[in-house]
CSV table of C-alpha atoms and ligand atoms in Angstrom, one decimal:
chain,number,residue,atom,x,y,z
A,66,UNK,CA,153.6,195.6,227.4
A,67,UNK,CA,150.0,194.4,225.9
A,68,UNK,CA,148.5,191.0,226.2
A,69,UNK,CA,148.7,188.2,223.8
A,70,UNK,CA,151.4,186.1,222.6
A,71,UNK,CA,155.0,186.8,222.1
A,72,UNK,CA,156.9,183.8,220.5
A,73,UNK,CA,160.2,184.6,222.0
A,74,UNK,CA,163.7,183.3,220.3
A,75,UNK,CA,166.1,181.7,222.9
A,76,UNK,CA,170.2,180.9,222.1
A,77,UNK,CA,171.3,177.8,220.2
A,78,UNK,CA,174.1,177.7,222.2
A,79,UNK,CA,175.2,180.7,223.9
A,80,UNK,CA,173.3,182.3,226.7
A,81,UNK,CA,174.8,185.3,226.0
A,82,UNK,CA,172.5,185.5,222.5
A,83,UNK,CA,169.5,186.1,224.9
A,84,UNK,CA,168.0,189.8,223.7
A,85,UNK,CA,167.1,192.7,226.0
A,86,UNK,CA,163.6,192.2,224.7
A,87,UNK,CA,163.1,188.5,225.1
A,88,UNK,CA,164.4,189.0,229.0
A,89,UNK,CA,161.6,191.7,228.9
A,90,UNK,CA,159.1,189.6,227.9
A,91,UNK,CA,160.0,186.4,230.0
A,92,UNK,CA,160.0,188.7,233.5
A,93,UNK,CA,157.0,190.0,232.4
A,94,UNK,CA,154.8,186.6,231.1
A,95,UNK,CA,152.4,185.4,233.8
A,96,UNK,CA,152.0,182.6,231.1
A,97,UNK,CA,155.1,180.5,229.8
A,98,UNK,CA,154.2,178.3,226.7
A,99,UNK,CA,156.9,175.3,226.5
A,100,UNK,CA,158.3,172.2,224.6
A,101,UNK,CA,159.5,171.3,227.9
A,102,UNK,CA,159.6,173.0,231.3
A,103,UNK,CA,163.0,171.4,232.3
A,104,UNK,CA,164.9,172.8,229.7
A,105,UNK,CA,162.7,176.0,230.1
A,106,UNK,CA,163.0,176.5,233.6
A,107,UNK,CA,167.1,175.4,233.3
A,108,UNK,CA,167.2,178.5,231.0
A,109,UNK,CA,165.2,181.1,233.3
A,110,UNK,CA,167.7,179.8,235.7
A,111,UNK,CA,170.6,180.8,233.3
A,112,UNK,CA,169.3,184.1,233.1
A,113,UNK,CA,169.0,184.8,236.6
A,114,UNK,CA,164.9,184.9,236.1
A,115,UNK,CA,162.6,183.4,238.5
A,116,UNK,CA,160.3,181.1,237.3
A,117,UNK,CA,158.6,180.2,240.6
A,118,UNK,CA,155.7,182.5,239.8
A,119,UNK,CA,155.0,182.2,236.3
A,120,UNK,CA,152.7,179.4,234.7
A,121,UNK,CA,153.9,176.6,232.4
A,122,UNK,CA,152.0,175.1,229.7
A,123,UNK,CA,153.4,172.0,227.6
A,124,UNK,CA,153.3,172.7,223.6
A,125,UNK,CA,155.0,170.1,221.9
A,126,UNK,CA,154.7,168.6,218.6
A,127,UNK,CA,152.2,166.0,219.8
A,128,UNK,CA,149.7,167.9,221.6
A,129,UNK,CA,149.9,171.3,219.4
A,130,UNK,CA,146.4,170.9,218.4
A,131,UNK,CA,145.0,171.1,221.3
A,132,UNK,CA,147.2,173.4,223.5
A,133,UNK,CA,147.4,175.9,221.2
A,134,UNK,CA,143.6,177.3,221.8
A,135,UNK,CA,144.5,176.7,225.4
A,136,UNK,CA,147.1,179.3,225.6
A,137,UNK,CA,145.4,181.6,223.2
A,138,UNK,CA,142.5,181.6,226.2
A,139,UNK,CA,145.2,182.5,228.3
A,140,UNK,CA,146.0,185.1,226.0
A,141,UNK,CA,142.5,186.7,225.7
A,142,UNK,CA,141.3,186.8,229.2
A,143,UNK,CA,144.8,189.3,229.9
A,144,UNK,CA,147.5,187.5,230.2
A,145,UNK,CA,150.7,187.9,228.8
A,146,UNK,CA,152.0,184.9,227.2
A,147,UNK,CA,155.8,183.7,226.1
A,148,UNK,CA,156.2,181.0,223.8
A,149,UNK,CA,159.8,179.3,223.5
A,150,UNK,CA,160.9,176.1,222.3
A,151,UNK,CA,164.1,174.5,223.6
A,152,UNK,CA,166.4,177.1,221.2
A,153,UNK,CA,166.6,179.0,218.9
A,154,UNK,CA,163.4,180.2,216.9
A,155,UNK,CA,160.5,179.0,217.7
A,156,UNK,CA,158.5,177.8,215.0
A,157,UNK,CA,161.1,176.9,212.8
A,158,UNK,CA,161.0,173.7,212.8
A,159,UNK,CA,159.6,173.7,216.2
A,160,UNK,CA,156.2,173.9,217.0
A,161,UNK,CA,154.2,177.0,217.5
A,162,UNK,CA,152.5,177.3,213.5
A,163,UNK,CA,149.3,176.4,214.7
A,164,UNK,CA,149.3,178.6,217.9
A,165,UNK,CA,150.4,181.9,214.9
A,166,UNK,CA,147.5,180.2,213.1
A,167,UNK,CA,144.9,180.3,215.3
A,168,UNK,CA,146.0,184.2,216.7
A,169,UNK,CA,145.4,184.8,213.2
A,170,UNK,CA,141.8,183.2,212.9
A,171,UNK,CA,140.6,184.7,215.8
A,172,UNK,CA,142.7,187.9,216.0
A,173,UNK,CA,144.4,187.6,218.8
A,174,UNK,CA,147.8,189.7,219.4
A,175,UNK,CA,150.9,188.0,218.2
A,176,UNK,CA,153.9,189.1,218.2
A,177,UNK,CA,158.3,188.1,217.6
A,178,UNK,CA,160.9,188.9,219.7
A,179,UNK,CA,163.7,187.7,217.2
A,180,UNK,CA,166.9,186.0,218.0
A,181,UNK,CA,169.0,183.1,217.3
A,182,UNK,CA,168.3,181.1,214.5
A,183,UNK,CA,170.8,177.6,213.5
A,184,UNK,CA,169.3,178.3,209.8
A,185,UNK,CA,170.4,181.7,209.2
A,186,UNK,CA,173.6,181.5,211.1
A,187,UNK,CA,174.7,179.0,209.2
A,188,UNK,CA,173.7,180.0,206.1
A,189,UNK,CA,175.8,183.0,207.3
A,190,UNK,CA,179.0,180.9,208.1
A,191,UNK,CA,178.4,178.7,205.0
A,192,UNK,CA,180.1,181.0,202.5
A,193,UNK,CA,177.4,180.5,200.0
A,194,UNK,CA,175.0,183.0,197.8
A,195,UNK,CA,172.7,184.6,200.5
A,196,UNK,CA,170.6,186.5,198.0
A,197,UNK,CA,168.6,183.2,197.8
A,198,UNK,CA,168.0,180.4,199.6
A,199,UNK,CA,165.1,177.7,200.6
A,200,UNK,CA,165.2,176.1,204.1
A,201,UNK,CA,164.1,172.7,203.7
A,202,UNK,CA,164.3,171.8,207.8
A,203,UNK,CA,165.3,168.1,208.7
A,204,UNK,CA,166.0,165.5,206.2
A,205,UNK,CA,164.1,162.5,206.5
A,206,UNK,CA,166.2,159.3,208.0
A,207,UNK,CA,164.8,156.4,206.0
A,208,UNK,CA,167.5,155.8,203.0
A,209,UNK,CA,164.0,156.3,199.9
A,210,UNK,CA,163.0,159.4,201.8
A,211,UNK,CA,166.3,161.2,202.1
A,212,UNK,CA,167.2,160.5,198.5
A,213,UNK,CA,163.7,161.1,198.0
A,214,UNK,CA,163.9,164.8,199.7
A,215,UNK,CA,167.4,165.5,198.1
A,216,UNK,CA,166.1,165.1,194.4
A,217,UNK,CA,163.2,167.3,195.1
A,218,UNK,CA,165.5,170.1,196.1
A,219,UNK,CA,168.1,169.5,193.1
A,220,UNK,CA,167.2,172.3,190.6
A,221,UNK,CA,165.9,175.0,193.0
A,222,UNK,CA,168.1,178.2,192.1
A,223,UNK,CA,169.0,178.8,195.7
A,224,UNK,CA,171.3,177.5,198.3
A,225,UNK,CA,169.9,174.8,200.3
A,226,UNK,CA,169.7,174.6,203.9
A,227,UNK,CA,168.9,171.5,205.8
A,228,UNK,CA,168.9,170.6,209.7
A,229,UNK,CA,170.6,167.3,210.4
A,230,UNK,CA,171.9,165.2,212.9
A,231,UNK,CA,175.5,164.3,213.8
A,232,UNK,CA,174.7,160.8,213.2
A,233,UNK,CA,173.6,160.9,210.2
A,234,UNK,CA,175.6,163.0,208.4
A,235,UNK,CA,177.5,160.8,206.9
A,236,UNK,CA,174.4,159.2,205.4
A,237,UNK,CA,173.1,162.2,204.0
A,238,UNK,CA,176.4,163.1,202.4
A,239,UNK,CA,176.8,159.7,200.7
A,240,UNK,CA,173.3,160.2,198.8
A,241,UNK,CA,174.7,163.8,198.4
A,242,UNK,CA,177.3,163.0,196.6
A,243,UNK,CA,175.3,161.5,193.5
A,244,UNK,CA,172.4,164.1,193.7
A,245,UNK,CA,174.6,167.3,194.4
A,246,UNK,CA,177.5,165.7,192.2
A,247,UNK,CA,180.6,168.6,192.0
A,248,UNK,CA,178.4,171.1,194.1
A,249,UNK,CA,180.0,172.9,196.9
A,250,UNK,CA,178.7,171.5,200.2
A,251,UNK,CA,178.7,173.6,203.6
A,252,UNK,CA,178.3,171.9,207.4
A,253,UNK,CA,178.4,174.4,210.3
A,254,UNK,CA,178.5,172.3,213.5
A,255,UNK,CA,177.6,173.5,216.8
A,256,UNK,CA,177.1,177.4,215.9
A,257,UNK,CA,178.1,179.7,219.2
A,258,UNK,CA,179.4,176.9,220.9
A,259,UNK,CA,183.0,176.2,222.2
A,260,UNK,CA,183.5,173.6,219.2
A,261,UNK,CA,182.0,175.7,215.8
A,262,UNK,CA,183.0,174.6,213.2
A,263,UNK,CA,182.0,175.3,209.5
A,264,UNK,CA,183.5,173.0,207.0
A,265,UNK,CA,183.5,173.2,203.0
A,266,UNK,CA,183.8,171.2,199.8
A,267,UNK,CA,182.2,168.5,197.9
A,268,UNK,CA,180.3,166.2,199.5
A,269,UNK,CA,182.9,163.8,198.7
A,270,UNK,CA,185.9,165.6,200.5
A,271,UNK,CA,183.4,166.0,203.2
A,272,UNK,CA,182.9,162.2,203.5
A,273,UNK,CA,186.6,162.0,203.8
A,274,UNK,CA,186.9,164.1,206.6
A,275,UNK,CA,183.9,163.3,208.3
A,276,UNK,CA,184.8,160.0,208.4
A,277,UNK,CA,188.4,160.1,210.0
A,278,UNK,CA,186.9,162.6,212.5
A,279,UNK,CA,183.2,161.4,213.2
A,280,UNK,CA,180.5,164.7,213.9
A,281,UNK,CA,179.5,165.4,216.9
A,282,UNK,CA,176.8,167.9,218.3
A,283,UNK,CA,174.3,170.1,216.5
A,284,UNK,CA,174.6,170.6,212.1
A,285,UNK,CA,173.3,172.6,210.0
A,286,UNK,CA,173.8,171.5,206.2
A,287,UNK,CA,173.7,173.7,203.3
A,288,UNK,CA,174.2,173.0,199.4
A,289,UNK,CA,175.7,175.5,197.0
A,290,UNK,CA,172.6,176.6,194.0
A,291,UNK,CA,173.2,174.7,190.9
A,292,UNK,CA,175.4,177.2,189.1
A,293,UNK,CA,178.3,177.4,187.6
A,294,UNK,CA,179.9,180.2,189.8
A,295,UNK,CA,179.7,177.8,192.9
A,296,UNK,CA,180.6,174.5,191.1
A,297,UNK,CA,183.7,173.0,192.3
A,298,UNK,CA,184.7,170.4,189.7
A,299,UNK,CA,185.8,171.4,187.0
A,300,UNK,CA,183.0,169.8,183.8
A,301,UNK,CA,184.6,172.0,181.2
A,302,UNK,CA,187.1,169.0,180.0
A,303,UNK,CA,183.7,166.7,179.9
A,304,UNK,CA,181.9,169.3,178.4
A,305,UNK,CA,184.7,169.4,175.5
A,306,UNK,CA,184.9,166.2,175.2
A,307,UNK,CA,181.2,166.0,175.0
A,308,UNK,CA,181.1,168.2,172.2
A,309,UNK,CA,183.5,166.7,169.9
A,310,UNK,CA,181.0,163.1,170.1
A,311,UNK,CA,177.8,165.3,169.6
A,312,UNK,CA,175.9,168.3,169.1
A,313,UNK,CA,176.3,171.3,171.1
A,314,UNK,CA,172.6,171.1,172.5
A,315,UNK,CA,173.1,167.5,173.1
A,316,UNK,CA,176.6,168.1,175.1
A,317,UNK,CA,174.6,171.1,176.8
A,318,UNK,CA,171.8,169.1,177.9
A,319,UNK,CA,173.7,165.7,178.9
A,320,UNK,CA,176.6,167.8,181.3
A,321,UNK,CA,173.9,170.0,182.8
A,322,UNK,CA,171.8,167.5,183.2
A,323,UNK,CA,174.7,165.3,185.2
A,324,UNK,CA,175.6,168.0,187.3
A,325,UNK,CA,172.0,169.6,188.0
A,326,UNK,CA,173.5,172.5,186.4
A,327,UNK,CA,171.6,175.9,184.9
A,328,UNK,CA,171.1,175.1,180.6
A,329,UNK,CA,171.8,178.6,179.8
A,330,UNK,CA,175.1,178.9,182.1
A,331,UNK,CA,176.5,175.5,180.7
A,332,UNK,CA,175.9,176.7,177.4
A,333,UNK,CA,177.4,180.1,177.1
A,334,UNK,CA,180.6,177.8,178.7
A,335,UNK,CA,180.3,175.4,175.5
A,336,UNK,CA,180.3,178.6,173.5
A,337,UNK,CA,183.3,180.0,174.8
A,338,UNK,CA,185.0,175.8,174.6
A,339,UNK,CA,183.7,176.4,170.8
A,340,UNK,CA,185.7,179.2,169.9
A,341,UNK,CA,189.0,176.8,171.7
A,342,UNK,CA,188.6,173.9,169.4
B,54,SAM,N1,164.0,176.6,215.8
B,54,SAM,C1,165.7,175.7,216.0
B,54,SAM,C2,166.7,177.7,215.1
B,54,SAM,O1,166.0,178.4,214.9
B,54,SAM,O2,167.4,177.4,215.0
B,54,SAM,C3,165.2,174.8,215.0
B,54,SAM,C4,165.5,173.9,216.1
B,54,SAM,S1,165.5,172.0,215.4
B,54,SAM,C5,164.6,171.3,216.3
B,54,SAM,C6,167.2,171.7,215.9
B,54,SAM,C7,168.1,171.7,215.0
B,54,SAM,O3,168.3,172.9,214.7
B,54,SAM,C8,169.4,170.7,214.9
B,54,SAM,O4,169.1,169.0,214.7
B,54,SAM,C9,170.5,171.2,214.4
B,54,SAM,O5,169.9,170.7,213.0
B,54,SAM,C10,170.1,172.7,213.9
B,54,SAM,N2,170.6,173.5,215.3
B,54,SAM,C11,170.4,173.9,216.3
B,54,SAM,N3,171.1,174.3,217.3
B,54,SAM,C12,172.2,174.4,216.4
B,54,SAM,C13,173.7,175.2,216.5
B,54,SAM,N4,174.1,175.4,217.6
B,54,SAM,N5,174.5,174.7,215.6
B,54,SAM,C14,174.1,174.1,214.2
B,54,SAM,N6,173.0,173.5,214.1
B,54,SAM,C15,172.2,173.6,214.9
């Protein structure tokens, strides 16, 4: 195995999801860079690996700048270095980006040992379109920032994927009800764990469910693209009414704007309705 830096994915809930390559690298690495030594030593113990003979280096969001170079120096001086985050794929809403960037700049061997990633697992479970998706990481916690973050992606023609926490879910769904009116949302919770659940519906339906059944655990929230195919509310009646009171062009613009839909798709529906009126 070559000296250098190995970005090693670890399970997001089910220990059985560790890969054979991850085990090999974790066994052979002299240096383990991680976010939290307690979490990573527990992982070693669950995997039946010894951690006594390893040098541990802690790299988290707050010290990545200084620590990344130290880790690169350890690799350059002839070590196999594994970087693991607390769970899932490093760098994906986890530290490691600066480390990878410096490796590229300094021509240090860097490779990935792929595995679980909650964003991808959530997308697979959601039943939403997978041909185009946009991963937008964590949704901010403050009301104004949360709204702005969601608004920013409203018109993106792709499934949106966010990381969310259980205690913030209802606030986010409330903001989403207005911003993504009529679109299908999907909440994937506790993926690969005992109480794995994936629930889809409009924001209003999900608010009703999670008010009655307060969510627990880790969550991926997804939003269907602004396309008539994935739209849950039938806007045709509203469009027909708008066409009676305004020009076809204005009616299409108003309805597409209200629901964040693709104008061409609404236009096609308007043409069909025009023939029926
Ligand atoms: N790097 C990780 C990955 O590849 O998935 C993500 C790390 S990020 C700090 C943690 C967030 O990922 C959680 O707050 C949650 O939104 C999501 N997440 C992680 N594990 C999950 C799981 N088992 N089920 C649902 N979401 C999960």
